[in-house]
Short mmCIF file of C-alpha atoms in Angstrom, two decimals:
data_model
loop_
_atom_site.label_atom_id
_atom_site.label_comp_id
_atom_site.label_asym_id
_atom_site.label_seq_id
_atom_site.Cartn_x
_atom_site.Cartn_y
_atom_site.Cartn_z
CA UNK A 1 -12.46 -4.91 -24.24
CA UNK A 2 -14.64 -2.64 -26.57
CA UNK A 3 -13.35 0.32 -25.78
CA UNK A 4 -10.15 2.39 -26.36
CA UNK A 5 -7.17 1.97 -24.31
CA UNK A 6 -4.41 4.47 -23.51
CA UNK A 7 -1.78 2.40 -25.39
CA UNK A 8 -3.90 3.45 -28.45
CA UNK A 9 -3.41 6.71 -28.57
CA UNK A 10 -0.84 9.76 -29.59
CA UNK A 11 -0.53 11.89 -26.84
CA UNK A 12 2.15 14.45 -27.26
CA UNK A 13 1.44 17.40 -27.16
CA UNK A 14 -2.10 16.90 -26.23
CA UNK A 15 -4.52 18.42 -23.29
CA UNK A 16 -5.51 14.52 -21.60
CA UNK A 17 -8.08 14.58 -19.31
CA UNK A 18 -7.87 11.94 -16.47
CA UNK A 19 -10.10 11.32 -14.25
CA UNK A 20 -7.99 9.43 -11.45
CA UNK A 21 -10.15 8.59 -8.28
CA UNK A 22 -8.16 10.40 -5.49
CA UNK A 23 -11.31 10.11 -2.99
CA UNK A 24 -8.42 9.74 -0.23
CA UNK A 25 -9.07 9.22 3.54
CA UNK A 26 -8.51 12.58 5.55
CA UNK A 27 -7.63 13.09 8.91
CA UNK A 28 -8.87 16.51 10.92
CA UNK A 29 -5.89 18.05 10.56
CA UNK A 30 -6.46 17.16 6.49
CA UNK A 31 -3.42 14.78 6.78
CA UNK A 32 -4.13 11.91 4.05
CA UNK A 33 -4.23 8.60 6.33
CA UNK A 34 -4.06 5.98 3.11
CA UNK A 35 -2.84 7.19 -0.19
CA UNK A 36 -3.50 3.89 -1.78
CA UNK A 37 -5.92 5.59 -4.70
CA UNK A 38 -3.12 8.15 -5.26
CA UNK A 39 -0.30 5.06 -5.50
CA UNK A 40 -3.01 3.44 -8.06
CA UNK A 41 -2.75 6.50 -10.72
CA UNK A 42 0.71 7.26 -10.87
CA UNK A 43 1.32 4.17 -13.53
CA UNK A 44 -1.16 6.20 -16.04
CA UNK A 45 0.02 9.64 -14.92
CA UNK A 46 3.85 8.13 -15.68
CA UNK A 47 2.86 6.48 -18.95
CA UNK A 48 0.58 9.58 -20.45
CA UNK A 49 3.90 12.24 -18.82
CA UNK A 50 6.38 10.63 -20.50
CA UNK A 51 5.19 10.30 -23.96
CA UNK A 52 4.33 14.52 -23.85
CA UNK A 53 0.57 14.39 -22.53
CA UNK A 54 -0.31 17.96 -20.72
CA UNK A 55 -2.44 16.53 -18.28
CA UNK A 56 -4.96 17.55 -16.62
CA UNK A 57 -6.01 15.56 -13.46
CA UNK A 58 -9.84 15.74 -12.30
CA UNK A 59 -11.58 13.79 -8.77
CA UNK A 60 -14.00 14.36 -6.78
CA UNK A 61 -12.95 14.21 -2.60
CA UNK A 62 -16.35 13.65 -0.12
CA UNK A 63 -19.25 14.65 -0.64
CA UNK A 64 -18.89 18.76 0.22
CA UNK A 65 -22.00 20.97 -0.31
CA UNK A 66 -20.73 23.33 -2.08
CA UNK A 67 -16.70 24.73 -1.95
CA UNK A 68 -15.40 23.44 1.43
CA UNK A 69 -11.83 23.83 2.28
CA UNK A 70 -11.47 20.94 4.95
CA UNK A 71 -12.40 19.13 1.22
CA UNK A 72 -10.13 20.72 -0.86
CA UNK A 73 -7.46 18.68 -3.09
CA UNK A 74 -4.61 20.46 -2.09
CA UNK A 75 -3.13 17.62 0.39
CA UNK A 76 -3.65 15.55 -2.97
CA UNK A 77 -1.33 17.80 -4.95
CA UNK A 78 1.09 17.87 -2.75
CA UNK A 79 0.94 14.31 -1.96
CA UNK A 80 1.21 13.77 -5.68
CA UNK A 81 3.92 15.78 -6.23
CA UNK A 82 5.98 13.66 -3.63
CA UNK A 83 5.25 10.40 -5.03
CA UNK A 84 6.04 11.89 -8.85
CA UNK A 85 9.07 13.54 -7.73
CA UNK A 86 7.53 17.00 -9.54
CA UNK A 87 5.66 19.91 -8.16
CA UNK A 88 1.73 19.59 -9.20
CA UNK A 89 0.18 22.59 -8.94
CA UNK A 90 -3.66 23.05 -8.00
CA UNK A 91 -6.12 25.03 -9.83
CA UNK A 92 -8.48 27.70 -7.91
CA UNK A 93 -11.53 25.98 -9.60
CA UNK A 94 -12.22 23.15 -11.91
CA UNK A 95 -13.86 25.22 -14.92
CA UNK A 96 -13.58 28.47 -16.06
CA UNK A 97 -11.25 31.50 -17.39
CA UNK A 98 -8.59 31.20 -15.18
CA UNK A 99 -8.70 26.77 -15.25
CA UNK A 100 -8.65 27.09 -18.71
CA UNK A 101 -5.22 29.97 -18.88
CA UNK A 102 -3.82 27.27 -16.46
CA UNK A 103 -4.59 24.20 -18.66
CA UNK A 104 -3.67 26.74 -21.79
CA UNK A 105 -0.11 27.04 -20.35
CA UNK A 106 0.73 23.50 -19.31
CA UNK A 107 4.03 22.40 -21.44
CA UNK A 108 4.42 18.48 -22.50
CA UNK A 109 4.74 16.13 -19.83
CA UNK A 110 3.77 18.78 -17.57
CA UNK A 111 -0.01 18.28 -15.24
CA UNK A 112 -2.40 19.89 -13.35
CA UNK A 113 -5.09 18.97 -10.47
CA UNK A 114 -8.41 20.99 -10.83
CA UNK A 115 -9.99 21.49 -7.91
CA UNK A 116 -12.49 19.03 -6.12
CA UNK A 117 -14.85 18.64 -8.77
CA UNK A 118 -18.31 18.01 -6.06
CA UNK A 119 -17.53 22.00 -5.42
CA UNK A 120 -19.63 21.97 -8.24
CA UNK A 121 -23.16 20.06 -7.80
CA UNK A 122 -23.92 20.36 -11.60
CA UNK A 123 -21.02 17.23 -11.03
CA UNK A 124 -23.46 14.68 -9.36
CA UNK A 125 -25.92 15.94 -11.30
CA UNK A 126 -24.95 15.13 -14.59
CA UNK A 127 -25.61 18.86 -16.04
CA UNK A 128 -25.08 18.80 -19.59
CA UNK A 129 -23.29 22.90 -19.59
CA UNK A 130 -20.94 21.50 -17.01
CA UNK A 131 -19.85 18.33 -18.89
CA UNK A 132 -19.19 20.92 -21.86
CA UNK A 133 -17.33 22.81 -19.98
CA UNK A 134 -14.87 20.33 -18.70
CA UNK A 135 -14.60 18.48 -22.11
CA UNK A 136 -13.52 21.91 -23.08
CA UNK A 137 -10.29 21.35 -21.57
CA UNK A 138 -9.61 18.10 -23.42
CA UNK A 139 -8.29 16.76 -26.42
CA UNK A 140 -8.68 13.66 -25.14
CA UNK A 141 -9.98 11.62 -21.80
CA UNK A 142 -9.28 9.21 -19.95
CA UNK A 143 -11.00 7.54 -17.24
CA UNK A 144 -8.57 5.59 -14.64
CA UNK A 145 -11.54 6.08 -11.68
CA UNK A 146 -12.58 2.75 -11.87
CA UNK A 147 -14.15 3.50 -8.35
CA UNK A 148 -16.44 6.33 -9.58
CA UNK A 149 -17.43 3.92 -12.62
CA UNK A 150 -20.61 3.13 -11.49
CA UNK A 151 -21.75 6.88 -11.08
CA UNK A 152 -23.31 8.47 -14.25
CA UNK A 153 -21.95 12.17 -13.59
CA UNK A 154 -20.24 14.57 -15.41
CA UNK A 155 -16.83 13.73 -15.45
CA UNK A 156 -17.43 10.20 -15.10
CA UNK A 157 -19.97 9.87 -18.12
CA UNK A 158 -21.75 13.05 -19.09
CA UNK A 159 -18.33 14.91 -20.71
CA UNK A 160 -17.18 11.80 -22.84
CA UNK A 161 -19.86 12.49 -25.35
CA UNK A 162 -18.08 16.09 -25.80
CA UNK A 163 -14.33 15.03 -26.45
CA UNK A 164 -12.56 13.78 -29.86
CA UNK A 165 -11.14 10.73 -28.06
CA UNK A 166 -11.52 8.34 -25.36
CA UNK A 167 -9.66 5.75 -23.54
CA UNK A 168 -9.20 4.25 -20.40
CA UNK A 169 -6.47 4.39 -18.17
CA UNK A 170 -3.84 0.94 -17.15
CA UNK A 171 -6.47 1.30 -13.77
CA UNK A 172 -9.21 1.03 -15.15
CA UNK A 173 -7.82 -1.46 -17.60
CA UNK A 174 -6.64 -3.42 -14.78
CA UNK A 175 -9.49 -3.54 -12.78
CA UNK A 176 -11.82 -4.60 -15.79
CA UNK A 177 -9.43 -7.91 -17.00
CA UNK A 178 -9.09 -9.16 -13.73
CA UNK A 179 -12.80 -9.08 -12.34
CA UNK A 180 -14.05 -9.64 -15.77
CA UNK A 181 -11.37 -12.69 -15.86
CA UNK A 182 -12.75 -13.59 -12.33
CA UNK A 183 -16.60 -13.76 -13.99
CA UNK A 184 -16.46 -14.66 -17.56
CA UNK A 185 -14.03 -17.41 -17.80
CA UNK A 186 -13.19 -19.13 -14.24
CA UNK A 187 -10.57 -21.76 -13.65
CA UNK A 188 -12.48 -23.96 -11.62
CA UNK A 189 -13.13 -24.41 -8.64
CA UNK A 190 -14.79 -21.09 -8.52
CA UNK A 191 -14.86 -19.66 -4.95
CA UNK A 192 -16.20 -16.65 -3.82
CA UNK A 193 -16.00 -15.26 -0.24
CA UNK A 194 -18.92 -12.69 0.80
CA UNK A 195 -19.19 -10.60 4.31
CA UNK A 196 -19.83 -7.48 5.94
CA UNK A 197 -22.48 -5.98 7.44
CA UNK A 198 -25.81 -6.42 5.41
CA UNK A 199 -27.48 -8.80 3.01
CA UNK A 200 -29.35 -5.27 1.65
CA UNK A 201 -25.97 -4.54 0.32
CA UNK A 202 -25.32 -7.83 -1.38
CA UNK A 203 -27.97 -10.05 -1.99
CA UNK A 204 -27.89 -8.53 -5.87
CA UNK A 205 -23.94 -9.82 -5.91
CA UNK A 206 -25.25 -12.97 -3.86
CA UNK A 207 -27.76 -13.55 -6.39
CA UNK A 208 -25.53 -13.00 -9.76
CA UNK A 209 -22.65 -15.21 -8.23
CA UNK A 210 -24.58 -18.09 -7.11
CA UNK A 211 -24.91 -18.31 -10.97
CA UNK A 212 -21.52 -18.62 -11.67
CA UNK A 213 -19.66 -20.01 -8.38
CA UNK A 214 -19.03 -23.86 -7.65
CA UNK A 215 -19.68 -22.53 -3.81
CA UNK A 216 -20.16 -19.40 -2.11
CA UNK A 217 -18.72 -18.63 1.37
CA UNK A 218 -20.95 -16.63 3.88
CA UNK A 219 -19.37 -14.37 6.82
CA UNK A 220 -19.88 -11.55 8.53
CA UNK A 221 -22.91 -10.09 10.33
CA UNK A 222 -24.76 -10.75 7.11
CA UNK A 223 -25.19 -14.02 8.01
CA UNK A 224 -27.45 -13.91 10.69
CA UNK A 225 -30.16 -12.82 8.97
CA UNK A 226 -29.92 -16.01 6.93
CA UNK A 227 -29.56 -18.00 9.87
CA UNK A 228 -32.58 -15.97 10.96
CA UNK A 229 -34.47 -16.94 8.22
CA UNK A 230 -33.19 -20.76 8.63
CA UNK A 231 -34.51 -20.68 12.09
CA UNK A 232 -31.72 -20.10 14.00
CA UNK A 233 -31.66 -18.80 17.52
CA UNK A 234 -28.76 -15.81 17.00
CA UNK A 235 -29.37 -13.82 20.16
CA UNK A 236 -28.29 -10.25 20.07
CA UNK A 237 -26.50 -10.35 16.51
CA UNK A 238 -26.74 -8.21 14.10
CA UNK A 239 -30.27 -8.93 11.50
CA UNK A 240 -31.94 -6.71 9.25
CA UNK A 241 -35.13 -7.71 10.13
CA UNK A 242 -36.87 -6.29 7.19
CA UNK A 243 -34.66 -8.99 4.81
CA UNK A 244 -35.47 -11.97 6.56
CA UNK A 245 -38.26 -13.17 3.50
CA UNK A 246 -36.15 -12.07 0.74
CA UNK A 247 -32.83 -13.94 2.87
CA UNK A 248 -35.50 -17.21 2.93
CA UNK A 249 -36.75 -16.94 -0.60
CA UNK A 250 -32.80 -16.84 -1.50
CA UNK A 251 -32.32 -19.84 0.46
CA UNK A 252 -35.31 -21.50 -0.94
CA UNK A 253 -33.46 -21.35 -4.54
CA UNK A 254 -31.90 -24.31 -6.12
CA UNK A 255 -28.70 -22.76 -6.67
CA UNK A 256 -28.49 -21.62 -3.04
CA UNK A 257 -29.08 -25.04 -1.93
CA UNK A 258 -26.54 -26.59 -3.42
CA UNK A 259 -23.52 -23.57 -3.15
CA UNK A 260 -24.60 -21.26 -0.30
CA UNK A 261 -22.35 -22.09 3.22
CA UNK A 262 -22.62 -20.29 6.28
CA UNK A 263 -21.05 -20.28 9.45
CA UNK A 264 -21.14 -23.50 11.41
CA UNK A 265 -19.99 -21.97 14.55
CA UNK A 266 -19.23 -18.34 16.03
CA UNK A 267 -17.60 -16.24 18.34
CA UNK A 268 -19.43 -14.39 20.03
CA UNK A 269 -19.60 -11.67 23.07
CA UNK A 270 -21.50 -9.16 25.09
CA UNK A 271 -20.76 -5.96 22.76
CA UNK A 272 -17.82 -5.94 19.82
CA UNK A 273 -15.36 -3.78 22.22
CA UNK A 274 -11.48 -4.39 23.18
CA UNK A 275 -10.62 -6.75 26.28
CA UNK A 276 -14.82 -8.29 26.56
CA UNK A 277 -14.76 -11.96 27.63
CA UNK A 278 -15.67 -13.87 24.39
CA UNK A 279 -16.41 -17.65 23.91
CA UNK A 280 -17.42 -20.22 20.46
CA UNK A 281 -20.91 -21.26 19.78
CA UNK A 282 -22.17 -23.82 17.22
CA UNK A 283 -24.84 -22.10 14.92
CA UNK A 284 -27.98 -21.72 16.90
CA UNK A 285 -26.54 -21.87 20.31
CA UNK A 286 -26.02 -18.25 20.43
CA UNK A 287 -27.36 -17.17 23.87
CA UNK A 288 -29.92 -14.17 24.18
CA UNK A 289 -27.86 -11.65 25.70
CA UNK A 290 -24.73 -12.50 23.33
CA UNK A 291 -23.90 -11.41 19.57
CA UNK A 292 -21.84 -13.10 16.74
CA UNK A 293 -19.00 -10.82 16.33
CA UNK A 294 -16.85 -13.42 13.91
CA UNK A 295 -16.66 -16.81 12.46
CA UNK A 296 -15.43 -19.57 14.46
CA UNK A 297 -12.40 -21.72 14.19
CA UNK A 298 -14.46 -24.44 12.66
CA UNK A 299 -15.63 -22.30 10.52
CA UNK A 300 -12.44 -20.56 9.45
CA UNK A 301 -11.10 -24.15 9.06
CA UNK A 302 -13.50 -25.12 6.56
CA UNK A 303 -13.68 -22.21 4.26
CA UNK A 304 -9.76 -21.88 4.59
CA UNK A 305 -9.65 -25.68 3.24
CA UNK A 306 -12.67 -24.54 0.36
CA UNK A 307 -10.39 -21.61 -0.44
CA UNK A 308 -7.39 -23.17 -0.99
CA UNK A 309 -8.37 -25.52 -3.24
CA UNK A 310 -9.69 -23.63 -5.48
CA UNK A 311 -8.34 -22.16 -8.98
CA UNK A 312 -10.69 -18.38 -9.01
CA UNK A 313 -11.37 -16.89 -5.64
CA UNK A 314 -13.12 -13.30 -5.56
CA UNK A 315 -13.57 -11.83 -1.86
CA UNK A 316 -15.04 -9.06 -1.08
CA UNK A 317 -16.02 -8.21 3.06
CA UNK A 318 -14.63 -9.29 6.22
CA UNK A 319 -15.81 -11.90 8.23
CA UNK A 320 -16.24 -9.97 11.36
CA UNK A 321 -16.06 -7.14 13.60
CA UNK A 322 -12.23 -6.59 11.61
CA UNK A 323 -11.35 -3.26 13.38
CA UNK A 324 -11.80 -5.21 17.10
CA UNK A 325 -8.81 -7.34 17.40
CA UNK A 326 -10.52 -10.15 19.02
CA UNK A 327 -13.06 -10.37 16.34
CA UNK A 328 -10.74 -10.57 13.67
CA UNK A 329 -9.51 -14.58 13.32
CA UNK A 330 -11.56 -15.41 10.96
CA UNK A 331 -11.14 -12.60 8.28
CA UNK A 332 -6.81 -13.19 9.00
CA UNK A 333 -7.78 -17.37 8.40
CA UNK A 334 -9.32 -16.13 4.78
CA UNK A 335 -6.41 -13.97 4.10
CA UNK A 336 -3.93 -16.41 4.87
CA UNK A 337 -5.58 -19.19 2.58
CA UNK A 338 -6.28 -16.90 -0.25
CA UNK A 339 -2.50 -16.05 -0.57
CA UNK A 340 -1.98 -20.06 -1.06
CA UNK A 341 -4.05 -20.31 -4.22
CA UNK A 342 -2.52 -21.22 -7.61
CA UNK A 343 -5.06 -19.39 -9.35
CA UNK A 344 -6.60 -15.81 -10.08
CA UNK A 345 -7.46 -14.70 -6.49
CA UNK A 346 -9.35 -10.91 -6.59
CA UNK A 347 -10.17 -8.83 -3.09
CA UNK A 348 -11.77 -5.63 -2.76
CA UNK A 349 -13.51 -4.17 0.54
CA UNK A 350 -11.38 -2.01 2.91
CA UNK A 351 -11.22 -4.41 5.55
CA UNK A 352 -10.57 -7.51 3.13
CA UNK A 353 -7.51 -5.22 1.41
CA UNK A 354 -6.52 -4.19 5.23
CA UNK A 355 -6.87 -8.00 6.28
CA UNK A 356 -4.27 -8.39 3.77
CA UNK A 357 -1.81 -5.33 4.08
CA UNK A 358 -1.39 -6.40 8.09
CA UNK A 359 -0.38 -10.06 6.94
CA UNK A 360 2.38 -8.83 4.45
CA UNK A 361 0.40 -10.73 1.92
CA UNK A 362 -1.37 -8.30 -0.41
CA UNK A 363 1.72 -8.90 -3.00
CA UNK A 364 0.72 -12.47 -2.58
CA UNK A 365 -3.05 -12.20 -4.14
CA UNK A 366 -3.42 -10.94 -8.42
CA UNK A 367 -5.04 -8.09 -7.72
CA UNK A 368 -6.57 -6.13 -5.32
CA UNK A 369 -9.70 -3.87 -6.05
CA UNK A 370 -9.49 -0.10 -5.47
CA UNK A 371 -13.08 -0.26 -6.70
CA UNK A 372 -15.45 -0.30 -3.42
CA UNK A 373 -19.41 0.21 -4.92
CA UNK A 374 -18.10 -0.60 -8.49
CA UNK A 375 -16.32 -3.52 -7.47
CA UNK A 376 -19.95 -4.64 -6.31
CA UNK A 377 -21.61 -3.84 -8.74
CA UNK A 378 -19.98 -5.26 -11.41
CA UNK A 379 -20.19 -8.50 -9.86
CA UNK A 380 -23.36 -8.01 -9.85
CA UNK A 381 -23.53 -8.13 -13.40
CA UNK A 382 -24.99 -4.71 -13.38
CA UNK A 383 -23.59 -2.02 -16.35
CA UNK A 384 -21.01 0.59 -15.22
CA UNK A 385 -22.05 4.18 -16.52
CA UNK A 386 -18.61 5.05 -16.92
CA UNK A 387 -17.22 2.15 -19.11
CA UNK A 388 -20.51 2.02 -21.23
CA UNK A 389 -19.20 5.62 -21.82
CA UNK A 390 -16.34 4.24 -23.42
CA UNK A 391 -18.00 1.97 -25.04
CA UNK A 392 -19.74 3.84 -26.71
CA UNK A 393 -17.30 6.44 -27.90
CA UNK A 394 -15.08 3.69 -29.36
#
C-alpha cells in the first residue's frame, strides 16, 4: 500500500490522532443497539495504548445540526471504556482551550474521545481553520474510519495536510488488503453477489465489476427494473422508473451479456408485511396486484451452486425484503453458500453482515466490511478522499 501504516511508527509518548468511525446505531433512550464499529477500533486503540500513544479519539455520530445532545458521544465513551476495561473520558468540545488542556494532560497509554465532531459544520465542510485546529492536537494521525473514507472533510482529509505524520490504522489496513485483494488479483472464479433496493445506487459498482467478475449475481428489488427493461411483466414490484434506459443500455453491453444473472423466479406477495399469504412466480409471471419481495428457491439454488464454486466472492445487499422473515430465504441461501467457499469471500451491507451474524457464520467468511458507502465505492473503482490523503503524505 503507498501509504504509512501504524506498525511504522514510534508512538510513545506521542499525541495520536485517530479517527475511529464510531457512527453507532442509537436507540431513543440513546442506548447503543450494535457496537460493531466500536468492537472494530479497539485492535488499533490496543496496539497504539500499549506502546505509550496519548490518544486522542475523534468521530463523527449522525448528522446533528449543530450541538445536539440525543447525538452526543458520551454512550460511546462509556461503551468504550467497558470493552477496554479503562475509564475514557469525554471532552466538552472537539477544539479549543479546554480540548487542548485535556489532550495537554493525557499520560502514555492514556486516551480521550472529543466530542461529536458534526457539532461543528466547518467538519463536513472541509474548512481549512478547523482542520488546523484539530491537527493542532496531533503529533501524529491516524485514520482507522475506513467508513468515512470516501468523505473529503476535515478530519477525514482536510487536517492530514497539517500533521508531521500519517498512518493508517490495522482497520483501515484491513479493509484496504482484503477488498483490494478481492479486485486486483482474484482467484478465479470471480463471483460477485449484488442487491438491495436500487440500481441508482449501484449501477457505477455494476458497471466497474462486470469488468472484472467471471459472473455477477442480481437480487433484490433492484432487479426489477432490469427485468423491466427486459420486458418483463413485474406487477407491483419495486422499479425506479426513471433507470429503466440506463438498466437497458447496461444490458445491451457485451460484458453484461455474457456475466449479468437475474432472478429466474420470485416470491412474491400483496405488501412485504409479517403473516401475508405469499406464493413463487417464474420471472414475468408476476401478477398485477402482487410484488417480488425475494428470490425464489430456483433462484437461490442456482446462485448458491455459482457461489460455491467459486475461489473470490464479494457481496454486498440482500436479496430481499431481509427484515420480513418470510422474505428472507434467499439472502440466508447466499449466506449459507458463501461460508462454503475455499477462497477470499468479502460482505459488507447491514443486512448481508446481519444475514450472516443470525446464521453463526460471520467467523466463517475473511472479512466482513464495516465500510457501508466506502465499501461501494471502492468497488467502484472510484478514489477514496481519505486514503489519497495518506497517500499523499507518505
Amino acid at each position: 500500500m503507498p501509504f504509512r501504516r501504524l506498525e511504522d511508527l514510534a508512538l510513545r509518548g506521542k499525541r495520536v490522532f485517530v479517527r475511529v468511525d464510531f457512527n453507532v446505531p442509537l436507540d431513543r433512550t440513546g442506548h447503543i443497539t450494535d457496537d460493531t464499529r466500536i468492537l472494530a477500533a479497539l485492535p488499533t486503540l490496543r496496539y497504539a495504548s500499549e506502546r505509550g500513544a496519548r490518544l486522542v479519539l475523534a468521530s463523527h455520530l449522525g448528522r446533528p445540526k449543530g450541538p445536539d445532545p440525543a447525538l452526543s458521544l458520551a454512550p460511546v465513551a462509556r461503551r468504550l471504556g467497558e470493552q477496554l476495561g479503562c475509564p475514557v473520558p469525554l471532552a466538552p468540545d472537539c477544539v479549543g482551550p479546554e480540548v487542548e488542556r485535556l489532550v495537554a494532560g493525557l499520560k502514555p497509554g492514556e486516551m480521550l474521545l472529543l466530542e461529536n465532531l458534526r457539532f461543528h459544520k466547518q467538519e463536513e465542510e472541509n474548512d481549512p481553520q478547523f482542520a488546523r485546529a484539530l491537527a493542532a492536537l496531533a503529533d501524529v494521525y491516524v485514520n482507522d474510519a475506513f467508513g468515512t473514507a470516501h468523505r473529503a472533510h476535515a478530519s477525514t482529509e482536510g487536517m492530514v495536510a497539517h500533521v508531521p505524520e500519517a498512518a493508517a490504522g490495522l482497520l483501515m489496513q484491513r479493509e484496504l488488503d482484503y477488498l483490494g485483494r478481492a479486485l486486483a488479483a482474484p482467484q478465479r472464479p470471480f463471483i460477485a453477489v449484488l442487491g438491495g433496493a436500487k440500481v441508482s445506487d449501484k449501477i457505477g459498482v455494476i458497471r466497474h465489476l462486470l469488468s472484472k467478475v467471471d459472473e455477477l449475481l442480481i437480487g433484490g428489488a433492484m432487479a426489477f427494473t432490469f427485468l423491466k427493461a427486459q420486458g418483463h411483466e413485474v406487477g407491483r414490484s419495486r422499479v425506479e422508473a426513471d433507470k429503466i434506459g440506463l438498466a437497458a443500455a447496461l444490458l445491451g453491453e457485451e460484458a453484461a451479456t455474457r456475466k449479468l444473472r437475474l432472478p429466474a423466479d420470485h416470491v412474491v406477495a400483496e405488501r412485504p408485511e409479517p403473516g401475508v399469504a405469499t406464493q413463487v412466480v417464474p420471472t414475468g409471471q408476476i401478477p398485477p396486484g402482487l410484488m417480488g419481495l425475494d428470490i425464489g428457491p430456483e433462484t437461490a439454488a442456482r446462485y448458491a451452486t455459482t457461489i460455491r464454486g467459486a475461489r473470490t466472492v464479494v457481496w454486498n445487499g440482500p436479496m430481499g425484503v431481509f427484515e420480513v422473515p418470510l422474505f428472507r430465504s434467499g439472502t440466508l441461501a447466499v449466506a449459507r453458500a458463501l461460508a462454503e467457499v475455499q477462497g477470499l469471500t468479502v460482505v459488507g451491507g447491514g443486512d448481508s453482515v446481519a444475514a450472516l451474524t443470525e446464521m453463526g457464520l460471520a467467523d466463517k467468511v475473511s472479512h466482513v466490511s464495516t465500510g457501508g458507502g466506502a465499501s461501494l465505492e471502492y468497488l467502484e473503482g472510484r478514489a477514496l478522499p481519505g486514503v489519497v490523503a495518506l497517500e499523499r503524505k507518505g
